[in-house]
Amino acid sequence: MEIQEIIKNMTLEEKSHLVNGATFFGSYGIDRLGVPRMQLLDGATGMNLEQVFGDMTEYEDWSNAEERKQIDADTSKPVNMIGSTRLVHVIEHYFEPEKLSEDEKVLYGWVKKHMDVRLQGKDYAPGCYPPGILLGCTWNPEVIRKVGEALGLECCVYGVHFLLGPNVNILRDPRNGRLFEGYSEDPCVVSKLAPEIVKGIQSYGVSATVKHYAANSQETNRVGIDETISKRALEEIYFPGFRACVKEGGTKSIMNAYNRINGVRCTESAWLLEEKLRKDFGFDGMVMSDWGAVLDPAKALAGGTDLAMPGPGEPQAIYDAVKAATLSEEKVDQACERVLTAIKWITENYKKEEVDKLPVDEIIKQTDEAAYEAACEGIVLLKNDAACPLAKHTKIALLGSGHAQMLECGSGSAGIDTSRHGDVAAEFARYFDVVDEAQAEYVVMIGIVPGMEGNDRKTLALADEDLAVLKRLAQAGKNVILVLNTCGPIDMREIDTDNVKAVFATFLPGMAGAKALSDMIAGEVNPSGKLTITFPERIEDMPTYMNFPGDGYHVSYGEGIYVGYRYYDKKKLRPRYPFGYGMSYTTFDCKLVDAAVDGDTIKVHTTVENTGKVAGSEVIQIYIHDPYSTLAKPEKELKAFEKVKLAPGEKKDVTFAIAIRDLASYDMDLEQFAVEEGYYDILAATSSAAEDVFGETRIYLDVKSPYSYSVDTQLKVICEDDALLEAADSAWAAEGWDIGLIRNNYQYSPQKSLREILVYLDAHLRTEEKVAHFIAAFEEKVRTIKKK
């Protein structure tokens, strides 16, 4: 049956149900019309069994199960993802049932019975993949797409139709509890990388759900926090990642956010959901709410939210609003059409049947490889005083809060329960002699800082227990390889002591983290990750320091477009580790050959040569600096990058084609993006730090823009440029007008234009003929003046 036919045959009650969740992670099915129930699940790091099992207790009706009666379990409310202690224990020990109590084993048996059906009898534990922050540090679209494919594959194994990710929110403040889920502080990085995981997920007929739209950058008071954000910051910083996931990634679903933006809830904002997302970005998929973000179902649906989650929802509110004529049934039909279109796409493309035929070993092999490659490509070497790679059989001690098992994922939506963990000691024992601290030549110190949905960090410090160990090791002069197994940047001032010979940032590296790290320290893998977030020298230096997390339910994004390195550059603040930074075991010779305008693109030609003794990868980064901009701009902005792998002695040409439209900035007065003509500096670099810029050249863009010199140019601009002022004086005087008017108005009204001060001329001097002649003469003269 076609979608319009289904809608025509639906009752208003069924329509009201369809636009609301049925269970905590399930959509509403209509058997009589052939509309299937859809399984939704977080997130983009793996299969969240907490949600799978919790949702199962609802739709498989655990409350009335014979097993439930055996143990007289509490059924006072649905046992969902925030449910009973028994369920939590079953989730935690699902792969170690021997650790469960007798009552818990009953629930475990009921869950496993249903899971065996879903998994076609496969004995398969889900993978745990690196979150966005480490994927971003790979700077490698292909690697990220493979992770997406692994996720899509596993969704088919577990019967998941909508995967709730990726999270593409900008990494605005390192204290954000969910920082680890996002890709970068820079919109160019997010826009180039995040669409790849969407493509990978959807290659298996699973809908990605890009979230949280928009500017969901803190956990403190996240449900309802009102963010004051300039339109320019939204357009230039916070929207591009979503736009790219729509236009380049082709995402079938978007999740909107808990917060308000400039007073309007994201779930109810027609400007955000209809004007920007659908008309501007071109999104034609389904919008669902974040869980519990819809406070007024009718307002949310009217604003552009198609599916309110979680379930059971409030279908009666939709039904009543239509009957009361406060919500049109046409609007409900529109939302139903979008929900059904997404379901139809999934049912036509879903590859579960193919995946169910795959041997478990093959699935494990593919998913293991995706997780391992991502960890190898993303782990960042931040410091190396000739310590690494360590010689084989070096005596090492493993210390720190992560010495037995690394923190592989965050908690909350991105939390993964699995048996597929990396054994730190076993992985390092493949290369080194693992001994106690007293015998060790080096201590590999793994410090953990978890990231938690619902809670922001208070500081950037390591845990007290790890700080105490590092202090003791420093006093003893013990050689240390410090591993930052953390959800984000760390304050390095007290811990980067002379005895710390190397520092690795693994962030949250997924199930293959321990293997990748040990291979890297042993030299089997050459580090190639680069930071996509700045490590500040101190917390007080951060652009958001005075504006996070706000006052109660109000926060100002007062830094505007100056997020991350844009701020540090502008304030001339040197961070501990700059954006784009990362070390290697080899060396590279990079050169900027030339840059030139070619039609509607800027072609930038670079070369990179591996001048060291081992294979390695370098990330060439192209930044643009606008030295004479009308709008205030950052010192430089990343516009292109490429990760290049080279054998020892190998040299490659790397050419970038940057679309001129990508140089546009958003003018809030004009309410549009504009590329200004004039000079631009092309900077080729290996990080955002000045010392890592290896080439710079200047080009001129000869384009027409709202800022082109004309009689509408401000007097301030004209009078502060000798050539412009001479042109104005000449054309003005030629009509017999007093040039003193130009200077006097510059002093008192510099914001005015030549056109605006014409009114001060005597009427007999201001004839239409003279004005037209002046305008033509002035604009002819300035046509040859190059814009600064």
mmCIF file with all atom_site columns, C-alpha atoms in Angstrom, residues 108-190:
data_model
loop_
_atom_site.group_PDB
_atom_site.id
_atom_site.type_symbol
_atom_site.label_atom_id
_atom_site.label_alt_id
_atom_site.label_comp_id
_atom_site.label_asym_id
_atom_site.label_entity_id
_atom_site.label_seq_id
_atom_site.pdbx_PDB_ins_code
_atom_site.Cartn_x
_atom_site.Cartn_y
_atom_site.Cartn_z
_atom_site.occupancy
_atom_site.B_iso_or_equiv
_atom_site.pdbx_formal_charge
_atom_site.auth_seq_id
_atom_site.auth_comp_id
_atom_site.auth_asym_id
_atom_site.auth_atom_id
_atom_site.pdbx_PDB_model_num
ATOM 1  C CA . TYR A 1 108 ? 18.403 -13.115 32.528 1.00 0.00 ? 108 TYR A CA 1
ATOM 2  C CA . GLY A 1 109 ? 16.865 -16.323 31.149 1.00 0.00 ? 109 GLY A CA 1
ATOM 3  C CA . TRP A 1 110 ? 13.782 -14.439 29.967 1.00 0.00 ? 110 TRP A CA 1
ATOM 4  C CA . VAL A 1 111 ? 15.915 -11.748 28.265 1.00 0.00 ? 111 VAL A CA 1
ATOM 5  C CA . LYS A 1 112 ? 18.229 -14.309 26.658 1.00 0.00 ? 112 LYS A CA 1
ATOM 6  C CA . LYS A 1 113 ? 15.288 -16.300 25.320 1.00 0.00 ? 113 LYS A CA 1
ATOM 7  C CA . HIS A 1 114 ? 14.062 -13.244 23.439 1.00 0.00 ? 114 HIS A CA 1
ATOM 8  C CA . MET A 1 115 ? 17.561 -12.165 22.398 1.00 0.00 ? 115 MET A CA 1
ATOM 9  C CA . ASP A 1 116 ? 18.256 -15.614 20.915 1.00 0.00 ? 116 ASP A CA 1
ATOM 10 C CA . VAL A 1 117 ? 15.218 -15.167 18.696 1.00 0.00 ? 117 VAL A CA 1
ATOM 11 C CA . ARG A 1 118 ? 16.312 -11.712 17.643 1.00 0.00 ? 118 ARG A CA 1
ATOM 12 C CA . LEU A 1 119 ? 19.928 -12.790 16.974 1.00 0.00 ? 119 LEU A CA 1
ATOM 13 C CA . GLN A 1 120 ? 18.898 -15.946 15.102 1.00 0.00 ? 120 GLN A CA 1
ATOM 14 C CA . GLY A 1 121 ? 20.686 -17.976 17.744 1.00 0.00 ? 121 GLY A CA 1
ATOM 15 C CA . LYS A 1 122 ? 23.977 -16.172 17.221 1.00 0.00 ? 122 LYS A CA 1
ATOM 16 C CA . ASP A 1 123 ? 26.301 -15.985 20.220 1.00 0.00 ? 123 ASP A CA 1
ATOM 17 C CA . TYR A 1 124 ? 27.399 -12.436 19.565 1.00 0.00 ? 124 TYR A CA 1
ATOM 18 C CA . ALA A 1 125 ? 28.457 -9.602  21.857 1.00 0.00 ? 125 ALA A CA 1
ATOM 19 C CA . PRO A 1 126 ? 28.262 -6.056  20.462 1.00 0.00 ? 126 PRO A CA 1
ATOM 20 C CA . GLY A 1 127 ? 31.311 -4.068  19.532 1.00 0.00 ? 127 GLY A CA 1
ATOM 21 C CA . CYS A 1 128 ? 32.348 -0.876  21.297 1.00 0.00 ? 128 CYS A CA 1
ATOM 22 C CA . TYR A 1 129 ? 33.615 1.719   18.830 1.00 0.00 ? 129 TYR A CA 1
ATOM 23 C CA . PRO A 1 130 ? 35.463 4.989   19.395 1.00 0.00 ? 130 PRO A CA 1
ATOM 24 C CA . PRO A 1 131 ? 33.139 7.976   19.861 1.00 0.00 ? 131 PRO A CA 1
ATOM 25 C CA . GLY A 1 132 ? 33.222 11.142  17.782 1.00 0.00 ? 132 GLY A CA 1
ATOM 26 C CA . ILE A 1 133 ? 36.107 12.845  19.569 1.00 0.00 ? 133 ILE A CA 1
ATOM 27 C CA . LEU A 1 134 ? 38.526 10.061  18.652 1.00 0.00 ? 134 LEU A CA 1
ATOM 28 C CA . LEU A 1 135 ? 37.023 9.545   15.195 1.00 0.00 ? 135 LEU A CA 1
ATOM 29 C CA . GLY A 1 136 ? 37.537 13.240  14.553 1.00 0.00 ? 136 GLY A CA 1
ATOM 30 C CA . CYS A 1 137 ? 41.200 12.890  15.476 1.00 0.00 ? 137 CYS A CA 1
ATOM 31 C CA . THR A 1 138 ? 41.650 10.354  12.668 1.00 0.00 ? 138 THR A CA 1
ATOM 32 C CA . TRP A 1 139 ? 41.016 13.107  10.052 1.00 0.00 ? 139 TRP A CA 1
ATOM 33 C CA . ASN A 1 140 ? 40.262 10.111  7.872  1.00 0.00 ? 140 ASN A CA 1
ATOM 34 C CA . PRO A 1 141 ? 36.832 9.872   6.155  1.00 0.00 ? 141 PRO A CA 1
ATOM 35 C CA . GLU A 1 142 ? 37.397 6.306   4.964  1.00 0.00 ? 142 GLU A CA 1
ATOM 36 C CA . VAL A 1 143 ? 38.134 4.986   8.458  1.00 0.00 ? 143 VAL A CA 1
ATOM 37 C CA . ILE A 1 144 ? 35.041 6.715   9.835  1.00 0.00 ? 144 ILE A CA 1
ATOM 38 C CA . ARG A 1 145 ? 32.869 5.262   7.091  1.00 0.00 ? 145 ARG A CA 1
ATOM 39 C CA . LYS A 1 146 ? 34.083 1.769   8.003  1.00 0.00 ? 146 LYS A CA 1
ATOM 40 C CA . VAL A 1 147 ? 33.003 2.367   11.608 1.00 0.00 ? 147 VAL A CA 1
ATOM 41 C CA . GLY A 1 148 ? 29.607 3.418   10.261 1.00 0.00 ? 148 GLY A CA 1
ATOM 42 C CA . GLU A 1 149 ? 29.412 0.208   8.254  1.00 0.00 ? 149 GLU A CA 1
ATOM 43 C CA . ALA A 1 150 ? 30.259 -1.835  11.367 1.00 0.00 ? 150 ALA A CA 1
ATOM 44 C CA . LEU A 1 151 ? 27.475 -0.055  13.223 1.00 0.00 ? 151 LEU A CA 1
ATOM 45 C CA . GLY A 1 152 ? 25.000 -0.643  10.397 1.00 0.00 ? 152 GLY A CA 1
ATOM 46 C CA . LEU A 1 153 ? 25.971 -4.301  10.317 1.00 0.00 ? 153 LEU A CA 1
ATOM 47 C CA . GLU A 1 154 ? 25.407 -4.695  14.055 1.00 0.00 ? 154 GLU A CA 1
ATOM 48 C CA . CYS A 1 155 ? 22.085 -2.866  13.839 1.00 0.00 ? 155 CYS A CA 1
ATOM 49 C CA . CYS A 1 156 ? 20.952 -5.580  11.459 1.00 0.00 ? 156 CYS A CA 1
ATOM 50 C CA . VAL A 1 157 ? 22.199 -8.266  13.847 1.00 0.00 ? 157 VAL A CA 1
ATOM 51 C CA . TYR A 1 158 ? 20.213 -6.762  16.732 1.00 0.00 ? 158 TYR A CA 1
ATOM 52 C CA . GLY A 1 159 ? 17.140 -5.767  14.742 1.00 0.00 ? 159 GLY A CA 1
ATOM 53 C CA . VAL A 1 160 ? 17.679 -2.023  15.076 1.00 0.00 ? 160 VAL A CA 1
ATOM 54 C CA . HIS A 1 161 ? 16.144 0.247   12.434 1.00 0.00 ? 161 HIS A CA 1
ATOM 55 C CA . PHE A 1 162 ? 16.993 3.774   13.620 1.00 0.00 ? 162 PHE A CA 1
ATOM 56 C CA . LEU A 1 163 ? 20.443 4.294   15.127 1.00 0.00 ? 163 LEU A CA 1
ATOM 57 C CA . LEU A 1 164 ? 20.420 7.453   17.225 1.00 0.00 ? 164 LEU A CA 1
ATOM 58 C CA . GLY A 1 165 ? 23.628 9.082   16.077 1.00 0.00 ? 165 GLY A CA 1
ATOM 59 C CA . PRO A 1 166 ? 26.026 10.546  15.189 1.00 0.00 ? 166 PRO A CA 1
ATOM 60 C CA . ASN A 1 167 ? 26.202 13.468  17.589 1.00 0.00 ? 167 ASN A CA 1
ATOM 61 C CA . VAL A 1 168 ? 27.611 16.333  15.521 1.00 0.00 ? 168 VAL A CA 1
ATOM 62 C CA . ASN A 1 169 ? 27.367 19.137  18.056 1.00 0.00 ? 169 ASN A CA 1
ATOM 63 C CA . ILE A 1 170 ? 30.379 21.439  18.154 1.00 0.00 ? 170 ILE A CA 1
ATOM 64 C CA . LEU A 1 171 ? 32.885 20.852  20.965 1.00 0.00 ? 171 LEU A CA 1
ATOM 65 C CA . ARG A 1 172 ? 32.243 24.275  22.491 1.00 0.00 ? 172 ARG A CA 1
ATOM 66 C CA . ASP A 1 173 ? 33.546 23.709  26.029 1.00 0.00 ? 173 ASP A CA 1
ATOM 67 C CA . PRO A 1 174 ? 35.761 20.813  27.203 1.00 0.00 ? 174 PRO A CA 1
ATOM 68 C CA . ARG A 1 175 ? 33.684 20.508  30.377 1.00 0.00 ? 175 ARG A CA 1
ATOM 69 C CA . ASN A 1 176 ? 30.597 19.330  28.477 1.00 0.00 ? 176 ASN A CA 1
ATOM 70 C CA . GLY A 1 177 ? 29.640 15.896  29.810 1.00 0.00 ? 177 GLY A CA 1
ATOM 71 C CA . ARG A 1 178 ? 28.915 14.601  26.303 1.00 0.00 ? 178 ARG A CA 1
ATOM 72 C CA . LEU A 1 179 ? 31.872 16.303  24.670 1.00 0.00 ? 179 LEU A CA 1
ATOM 73 C CA . PHE A 1 180 ? 33.365 12.924  23.747 1.00 0.00 ? 180 PHE A CA 1
ATOM 74 C CA . GLU A 1 181 ? 30.454 12.179  21.404 1.00 0.00 ? 181 GLU A CA 1
ATOM 75 C CA . GLY A 1 182 ? 31.174 15.123  19.068 1.00 0.00 ? 182 GLY A CA 1
ATOM 76 C CA . TYR A 1 183 ? 33.826 15.381  16.384 1.00 0.00 ? 183 TYR A CA 1
ATOM 77 C CA . SER A 1 184 ? 35.480 18.767  16.671 1.00 0.00 ? 184 SER A CA 1
ATOM 78 C CA . GLU A 1 185 ? 35.453 22.397  17.744 1.00 0.00 ? 185 GLU A CA 1
ATOM 79 C CA . ASP A 1 186 ? 35.706 23.256  14.046 1.00 0.00 ? 186 ASP A CA 1
ATOM 80 C CA . PRO A 1 187 ? 32.732 23.097  11.646 1.00 0.00 ? 187 PRO A CA 1
ATOM 81 C CA . CYS A 1 188 ? 34.930 22.218  8.651  1.00 0.00 ? 188 CYS A CA 1
ATOM 82 C CA . VAL A 1 189 ? 36.147 19.027  10.342 1.00 0.00 ? 189 VAL A CA 1
ATOM 83 C CA . VAL A 1 190 ? 32.628 18.050  11.418 1.00 0.00 ? 190 VAL A CA 1
#
